[in-house]
Amino acid sequence: MHLEPAHTAVVVVDMQNGFCHPDGSLYAPGSEAVIEPTAALIEHARDAGAWLVYTRDVHPPEQFDDAHYYDEFEQWGEHVLEGSWEAEIVDELPVDAADLVVEKHTYDAFYNTELEGWLNARGIDDLVICGTLANVCVLHTGGSASIRDFRPLIVDDCIGAIEDDHHEYALEHADWLFGEVVTSDDLEFDGAK
């Protein structure tokens, strides 16, 4: 699959210490396992001149104090609190000054963030989506991308999950409903070195 770097962004979803590091409160070995292939994908995309976007799931401690129904702390416990080590992107995935870092407060990286406007302003059409968790933030971000008319390409070998079944479900659902499932080996950036 050939991609035009100028019109492509790699969206790295929530590869943060809280999810990917053994000391994180929501650590999943499946999330840690995709750090290395994700780093390789990022390097390949950066060398080709594609855009890089990192999302960070960040929660102010009081975010859900007045919640009627939606309360992630009730679902998951307190996690990736604003300003904490858990909320930081793992060291193995360095962010460059030119990269966009999107702070989000829900599963969907488009909800109440600058992401859609930033992508549109740069003429980006294709989103290469990697990161974690497959059936949570990756799935919701990919679906949200598609209804905004971006093409979501979900990178199978760069998607972390708590359980293998979660990974399989999320990718089958994405492939059936709103996106395309690919592997990192399937992706060729035109003009890549």
PDB file of C-alpha atoms in Angstrom:
ATOM      1  CA  MET A   1       0.000   0.000   0.000  1.00  0.00           C
ATOM      2  CA  HIS A   2       1.528   3.277  -1.152  1.00  0.00           C
ATOM      3  CA  LEU A   3       0.913   6.401   0.896  1.00  0.00           C
ATOM      4  CA  GLU A   4       1.739  10.003   0.088  1.00  0.00           C
ATOM      5  CA  PRO A   5       3.687  11.335   3.093  1.00  0.00           C
ATOM      6  CA  ALA A   6       2.379  14.881   2.678  1.00  0.00           C
ATOM      7  CA  HIS A   7      -1.199  13.620   3.037  1.00  0.00           C
ATOM      8  CA  THR A   8      -0.577  10.957   5.682  1.00  0.00           C
ATOM      9  CA  ALA A   9      -0.323  11.133   9.463  1.00  0.00           C
ATOM     10  CA  VAL A  10       0.749   8.334  11.763  1.00  0.00           C
ATOM     11  CA  VAL A  11      -1.447   8.587  14.853  1.00  0.00           C
ATOM     12  CA  VAL A  12       0.203   6.997  17.878  1.00  0.00           C
ATOM     13  CA  VAL A  13      -2.562   6.403  20.401  1.00  0.00           C
ATOM     14  CA  ASP A  14      -1.807   6.561  24.134  1.00  0.00           C
ATOM     15  CA  MET A  15       1.586   4.876  24.246  1.00  0.00           C
ATOM     16  CA  GLN A  16       2.039   6.152  27.777  1.00  0.00           C
ATOM     17  CA  ASN A  17       3.762   4.878  30.908  1.00  0.00           C
ATOM     18  CA  GLY A  18       0.436   4.174  32.614  1.00  0.00           C
ATOM     19  CA  PHE A  19      -0.456   1.612  29.940  1.00  0.00           C
ATOM     20  CA  CYS A  20       2.901   0.421  28.561  1.00  0.00           C
ATOM     21  CA  HIS A  21       5.305   0.361  31.526  1.00  0.00           C
ATOM     22  CA  PRO A  22       5.213  -2.446  34.104  1.00  0.00           C
ATOM     23  CA  ASP A  23       4.859   0.164  36.873  1.00  0.00           C
ATOM     24  CA  GLY A  24       1.789   1.736  35.243  1.00  0.00           C
ATOM     25  CA  SER A  25      -1.587   1.407  36.948  1.00  0.00           C
ATOM     26  CA  LEU A  26      -3.215   0.048  33.762  1.00  0.00           C
ATOM     27  CA  TYR A  27      -0.176  -1.800  32.437  1.00  0.00           C
ATOM     28  CA  ALA A  28      -0.866  -4.421  29.798  1.00  0.00           C
ATOM     29  CA  PRO A  29       1.973  -6.599  28.489  1.00  0.00           C
ATOM     30  CA  GLY A  30       0.315  -6.381  25.061  1.00  0.00           C
ATOM     31  CA  SER A  31       0.804  -2.618  25.093  1.00  0.00           C
ATOM     32  CA  GLU A  32       4.459  -2.889  26.040  1.00  0.00           C
ATOM     33  CA  ALA A  33       4.958  -5.514  23.320  1.00  0.00           C
ATOM     34  CA  VAL A  34       4.094  -3.068  20.537  1.00  0.00           C
ATOM     35  CA  ILE A  35       6.579  -0.362  21.558  1.00  0.00           C
ATOM     36  CA  GLU A  36       9.357  -1.740  19.344  1.00  0.00           C
ATOM     37  CA  PRO A  37       7.321  -2.206  16.143  1.00  0.00           C
ATOM     38  CA  THR A  38       5.655   1.164  16.725  1.00  0.00           C
ATOM     39  CA  ALA A  39       9.074   2.830  17.048  1.00  0.00           C
ATOM     40  CA  ALA A  40      10.111   1.258  13.731  1.00  0.00           C
ATOM     41  CA  LEU A  41       6.920   2.476  12.051  1.00  0.00           C
ATOM     42  CA  ILE A  42       7.443   5.987  13.409  1.00  0.00           C
ATOM     43  CA  GLU A  43      11.031   6.054  12.150  1.00  0.00           C
ATOM     44  CA  HIS A  44       9.961   4.838   8.699  1.00  0.00           C
ATOM     45  CA  ALA A  45       7.199   7.462   8.491  1.00  0.00           C
ATOM     46  CA  ARG A  46       9.401  10.275   9.796  1.00  0.00           C
ATOM     47  CA  ASP A  47      12.159   9.438   7.296  1.00  0.00           C
ATOM     48  CA  ALA A  48       9.596   9.630   4.487  1.00  0.00           C
ATOM     49  CA  GLY A  49       8.271  12.996   5.621  1.00  0.00           C
ATOM     50  CA  ALA A  50       4.865  11.860   6.894  1.00  0.00           C
ATOM     51  CA  TRP A  51       3.193  13.723   9.743  1.00  0.00           C
ATOM     52  CA  LEU A  52       3.335  12.357  13.311  1.00  0.00           C
ATOM     53  CA  VAL A  53       0.594  12.732  15.899  1.00  0.00           C
ATOM     54  CA  TYR A  54       0.754  11.386  19.440  1.00  0.00           C
ATOM     55  CA  THR A  55      -2.294  11.218  21.666  1.00  0.00           C
ATOM     56  CA  ARG A  56      -2.085  11.319  25.432  1.00  0.00           C
ATOM     57  CA  ASP A  57      -4.998  10.200  27.576  1.00  0.00           C
ATOM     58  CA  VAL A  58      -4.863  12.708  30.437  1.00  0.00           C
ATOM     59  CA  HIS A  59      -7.327  13.154  33.274  1.00  0.00           C
ATOM     60  CA  PRO A  60      -7.567  16.045  35.719  1.00  0.00           C
ATOM     61  CA  PRO A  61      -8.169  14.481  39.161  1.00  0.00           C
ATOM     62  CA  GLU A  62     -11.588  16.152  39.418  1.00  0.00           C
ATOM     63  CA  GLN A  63     -12.726  15.287  35.864  1.00  0.00           C
ATOM     64  CA  PHE A  64     -15.484  12.891  36.885  1.00  0.00           C
ATOM     65  CA  ASP A  65     -16.557  14.501  40.180  1.00  0.00           C
ATOM     66  CA  ASP A  66     -19.889  15.668  38.757  1.00  0.00           C
ATOM     67  CA  ALA A  67     -20.358  12.881  36.210  1.00  0.00           C
ATOM     68  CA  HIS A  68     -23.894  11.646  35.644  1.00  0.00           C
ATOM     69  CA  TYR A  69     -22.913   8.480  33.754  1.00  0.00           C
ATOM     70  CA  TYR A  70     -19.518   8.682  32.037  1.00  0.00           C
ATOM     71  CA  ASP A  71     -16.858   7.980  34.660  1.00  0.00           C
ATOM     72  CA  GLU A  72     -13.628   6.345  33.564  1.00  0.00           C
ATOM     73  CA  PHE A  73     -12.306   6.270  37.131  1.00  0.00           C
ATOM     74  CA  GLU A  74     -15.242   4.077  38.100  1.00  0.00           C
ATOM     75  CA  GLN A  75     -14.491   1.782  35.149  1.00  0.00           C
ATOM     76  CA  TRP A  76     -10.677   1.697  35.399  1.00  0.00           C
ATOM     77  CA  GLY A  77      -9.687   3.379  38.656  1.00  0.00           C
ATOM     78  CA  GLU A  78      -7.624   6.563  38.697  1.00  0.00           C
ATOM     79  CA  HIS A  79      -5.126   6.543  35.841  1.00  0.00           C
ATOM     80  CA  VAL A  80      -2.913   8.839  33.755  1.00  0.00           C
ATOM     81  CA  LEU A  81      -3.596  11.832  35.985  1.00  0.00           C
ATOM     82  CA  GLU A  82      -2.664  15.234  34.618  1.00  0.00           C
ATOM     83  CA  GLY A  83       0.999  16.046  35.312  1.00  0.00           C
ATOM     84  CA  SER A  84       1.884  12.491  36.361  1.00  0.00           C
ATOM     85  CA  TRP A  85       4.635  10.162  35.146  1.00  0.00           C
ATOM     86  CA  GLU A  86       1.890   7.761  34.000  1.00  0.00           C
ATOM     87  CA  ALA A  87       0.549  10.354  31.569  1.00  0.00           C
ATOM     88  CA  GLU A  88       3.886  10.745  29.752  1.00  0.00           C
ATOM     89  CA  ILE A  89       4.627   9.001  26.456  1.00  0.00           C
ATOM     90  CA  VAL A  90       7.107   6.146  26.889  1.00  0.00           C
ATOM     91  CA  ASP A  91      10.765   7.106  26.475  1.00  0.00           C
ATOM     92  CA  GLU A  92      11.231   4.687  23.564  1.00  0.00           C
ATOM     93  CA  LEU A  93       8.963   6.831  21.363  1.00  0.00           C
ATOM     94  CA  PRO A  94      10.587  10.263  21.305  1.00  0.00           C
ATOM     95  CA  VAL A  95       8.418  13.169  20.222  1.00  0.00           C
ATOM     96  CA  ASP A  96       9.952  15.765  17.882  1.00  0.00           C
ATOM     97  CA  ALA A  97       9.133  19.457  18.059  1.00  0.00           C
ATOM     98  CA  ALA A  98       7.276  19.222  14.713  1.00  0.00           C
ATOM     99  CA  ASP A  99       4.964  16.452  15.957  1.00  0.00           C
ATOM    100  CA  LEU A 100       1.495  17.179  17.278  1.00  0.00           C
ATOM    101  CA  VAL A 101       0.704  15.958  20.792  1.00  0.00           C
ATOM    102  CA  VAL A 102      -3.041  15.794  21.426  1.00  0.00           C
ATOM    103  CA  GLU A 103      -4.242  15.688  25.012  1.00  0.00           C
ATOM    104  CA  LYS A 104      -7.595  13.974  25.210  1.00  0.00           C
ATOM    105  CA  HIS A 105      -9.911  13.274  28.118  1.00  0.00           C
ATOM    106  CA  THR A 106     -11.971  10.462  26.563  1.00  0.00           C
ATOM    107  CA  TYR A 107     -11.438   7.384  24.419  1.00  0.00           C
ATOM    108  CA  ASP A 108     -11.863   9.384  21.188  1.00  0.00           C
ATOM    109  CA  ALA A 109      -8.905  11.561  20.126  1.00  0.00           C
ATOM    110  CA  PHE A 110     -11.225  13.802  18.069  1.00  0.00           C
ATOM    111  CA  TYR A 111     -13.645  14.644  20.879  1.00  0.00           C
ATOM    112  CA  ASN A 112     -13.088  18.231  22.083  1.00  0.00           C
ATOM    113  CA  THR A 113      -9.519  18.364  20.729  1.00  0.00           C
ATOM    114  CA  GLU A 114      -7.709  20.239  17.965  1.00  0.00           C
ATOM    115  CA  LEU A 115      -6.981  17.063  15.992  1.00  0.00           C
ATOM    116  CA  GLU A 116      -9.541  17.386  13.173  1.00  0.00           C
ATOM    117  CA  GLY A 117      -8.684  21.015  12.442  1.00  0.00           C
ATOM    118  CA  TRP A 118      -4.945  20.323  12.528  1.00  0.00           C
ATOM    119  CA  LEU A 119      -5.294  17.431  10.052  1.00  0.00           C
ATOM    120  CA  ASN A 120      -7.562  19.392   7.711  1.00  0.00           C
ATOM    121  CA  ALA A 121      -5.258  22.422   7.739  1.00  0.00           C
ATOM    122  CA  ARG A 122      -2.450  20.204   6.419  1.00  0.00           C
ATOM    123  CA  GLY A 123      -4.483  18.376   3.786  1.00  0.00           C
ATOM    124  CA  ILE A 124      -4.113  15.015   5.516  1.00  0.00           C
ATOM    125  CA  ASP A 125      -6.408  12.267   4.212  1.00  0.00           C
ATOM    126  CA  ASP A 126      -4.936   8.995   5.480  1.00  0.00           C
ATOM    127  CA  LEU A 127      -4.401   8.115   9.137  1.00  0.00           C
ATOM    128  CA  VAL A 128      -2.075   5.246   9.998  1.00  0.00           C
ATOM    129  CA  ILE A 129      -3.307   4.333  13.468  1.00  0.00           C
ATOM    130  CA  CYS A 130      -1.219   2.449  16.011  1.00  0.00           C
ATOM    131  CA  GLY A 131      -1.021   2.333  19.808  1.00  0.00           C
ATOM    132  CA  THR A 132      -3.229   1.094  22.602  1.00  0.00           C
ATOM    133  CA  LEU A 133      -5.763  -0.159  23.665  1.00  0.00           C
ATOM    134  CA  ALA A 134      -7.152  -1.911  20.588  1.00  0.00           C
ATOM    135  CA  ASN A 135     -10.759  -2.139  21.714  1.00  0.00           C
ATOM    136  CA  VAL A 136     -10.861   1.182  23.556  1.00  0.00           C
ATOM    137  CA  CYS A 137      -9.035   4.314  22.385  1.00  0.00           C
ATOM    138  CA  VAL A 138      -7.756   2.878  19.100  1.00  0.00           C
ATOM    139  CA  LEU A 139     -11.219   1.642  18.126  1.00  0.00           C
ATOM    140  CA  HIS A 140     -13.009   4.857  19.119  1.00  0.00           C
ATOM    141  CA  THR A 141     -10.431   7.111  17.473  1.00  0.00           C
ATOM    142  CA  GLY A 142     -10.457   5.084  14.249  1.00  0.00           C
ATOM    143  CA  GLY A 143     -14.238   5.082  14.049  1.00  0.00           C
ATOM    144  CA  SER A 144     -14.369   8.793  14.755  1.00  0.00           C
ATOM    145  CA  ALA A 145     -11.775   9.410  12.018  1.00  0.00           C
ATOM    146  CA  SER A 146     -13.858   7.576   9.452  1.00  0.00           C
ATOM    147  CA  ILE A 147     -17.045   9.550  10.067  1.00  0.00           C
ATOM    148  CA  ARG A 148     -14.945  12.689   9.519  1.00  0.00           C
ATOM    149  CA  ASP A 149     -13.911  11.241   6.124  1.00  0.00           C
ATOM    150  CA  PHE A 150     -10.319  10.349   6.955  1.00  0.00           C
ATOM    151  CA  ARG A 151      -9.166   6.884   5.871  1.00  0.00           C
ATOM    152  CA  PRO A 152      -8.154   4.925   9.007  1.00  0.00           C
ATOM    153  CA  LEU A 153      -5.491   2.290   8.451  1.00  0.00           C
ATOM    154  CA  ILE A 154      -5.249   0.188  11.607  1.00  0.00           C
ATOM    155  CA  VAL A 155      -1.781  -1.359  11.937  1.00  0.00           C
ATOM    156  CA  ASP A 156      -2.293  -4.882  13.299  1.00  0.00           C
ATOM    157  CA  ASP A 157       1.248  -5.488  14.595  1.00  0.00           C
ATOM    158  CA  CYS A 158       1.425  -2.069  16.278  1.00  0.00           C
ATOM    159  CA  ILE A 159      -1.813  -2.275  18.289  1.00  0.00           C
ATOM    160  CA  GLY A 160      -1.716  -3.215  21.978  1.00  0.00           C
ATOM    161  CA  ALA A 161      -4.466  -4.900  23.969  1.00  0.00           C
ATOM    162  CA  ILE A 162      -5.128  -6.381  27.387  1.00  0.00           C
ATOM    163  CA  GLU A 163      -6.318  -9.686  25.908  1.00  0.00           C
ATOM    164  CA  ASP A 164      -5.724 -11.290  22.508  1.00  0.00           C
ATOM    165  CA  ASP A 165      -9.496 -11.531  22.070  1.00  0.00           C
ATOM    166  CA  HIS A 166      -9.791  -7.755  22.503  1.00  0.00           C
ATOM    167  CA  HIS A 167      -7.210  -7.210  19.759  1.00  0.00           C
ATOM    168  CA  GLU A 168      -8.944  -9.632  17.405  1.00  0.00           C
ATOM    169  CA  TYR A 169     -12.396  -8.155  18.062  1.00  0.00           C
ATOM    170  CA  ALA A 170     -11.268  -4.562  17.551  1.00  0.00           C
ATOM    171  CA  LEU A 171      -9.498  -5.232  14.273  1.00  0.00           C
ATOM    172  CA  GLU A 172     -12.324  -7.354  12.888  1.00  0.00           C
ATOM    173  CA  HIS A 173     -14.811  -4.633  13.829  1.00  0.00           C
ATOM    174  CA  ALA A 174     -12.680  -1.866  12.294  1.00  0.00           C
ATOM    175  CA  ASP A 175     -12.134  -3.825   9.088  1.00  0.00           C
ATOM    176  CA  TRP A 176     -15.846  -4.617   8.784  1.00  0.00           C
ATOM    177  CA  LEU A 177     -17.259  -1.208   9.655  1.00  0.00           C
ATOM    178  CA  PHE A 178     -14.993   1.762   9.094  1.00  0.00           C
ATOM    179  CA  GLY A 179     -11.352   1.159   8.188  1.00  0.00           C
ATOM    180  CA  GLU A 180      -8.691  -1.072   6.752  1.00  0.00           C
ATOM    181  CA  VAL A 181      -6.459  -3.406   8.733  1.00  0.00           C
ATOM    182  CA  VAL A 182      -2.849  -3.545   7.560  1.00  0.00           C
ATOM    183  CA  THR A 183       0.530  -4.603   8.895  1.00  0.00           C
ATOM    184  CA  SER A 184       3.517  -2.308   9.115  1.00  0.00           C
ATOM    185  CA  ASP A 185       5.136  -4.311   6.298  1.00  0.00           C
ATOM    186  CA  ASP A 186       2.188  -3.431   4.017  1.00  0.00           C
ATOM    187  CA  LEU A 187       2.914   0.302   4.257  1.00  0.00           C
ATOM    188  CA  GLU A 188       5.143   2.087   1.777  1.00  0.00           C
ATOM    189  CA  PHE A 189       5.556   5.821   1.924  1.00  0.00           C
ATOM    190  CA  ASP A 190       6.221   7.286  -1.515  1.00  0.00           C
ATOM    191  CA  GLY A 191       9.679   8.802  -1.565  1.00  0.00           C
ATOM    192  CA  ALA A 192      10.811   6.870   1.547  1.00  0.00           C
ATOM    193  CA  LYS A 193      14.552   6.529   1.937  1.00  0.00           C
TER     194      LYS A 193
END
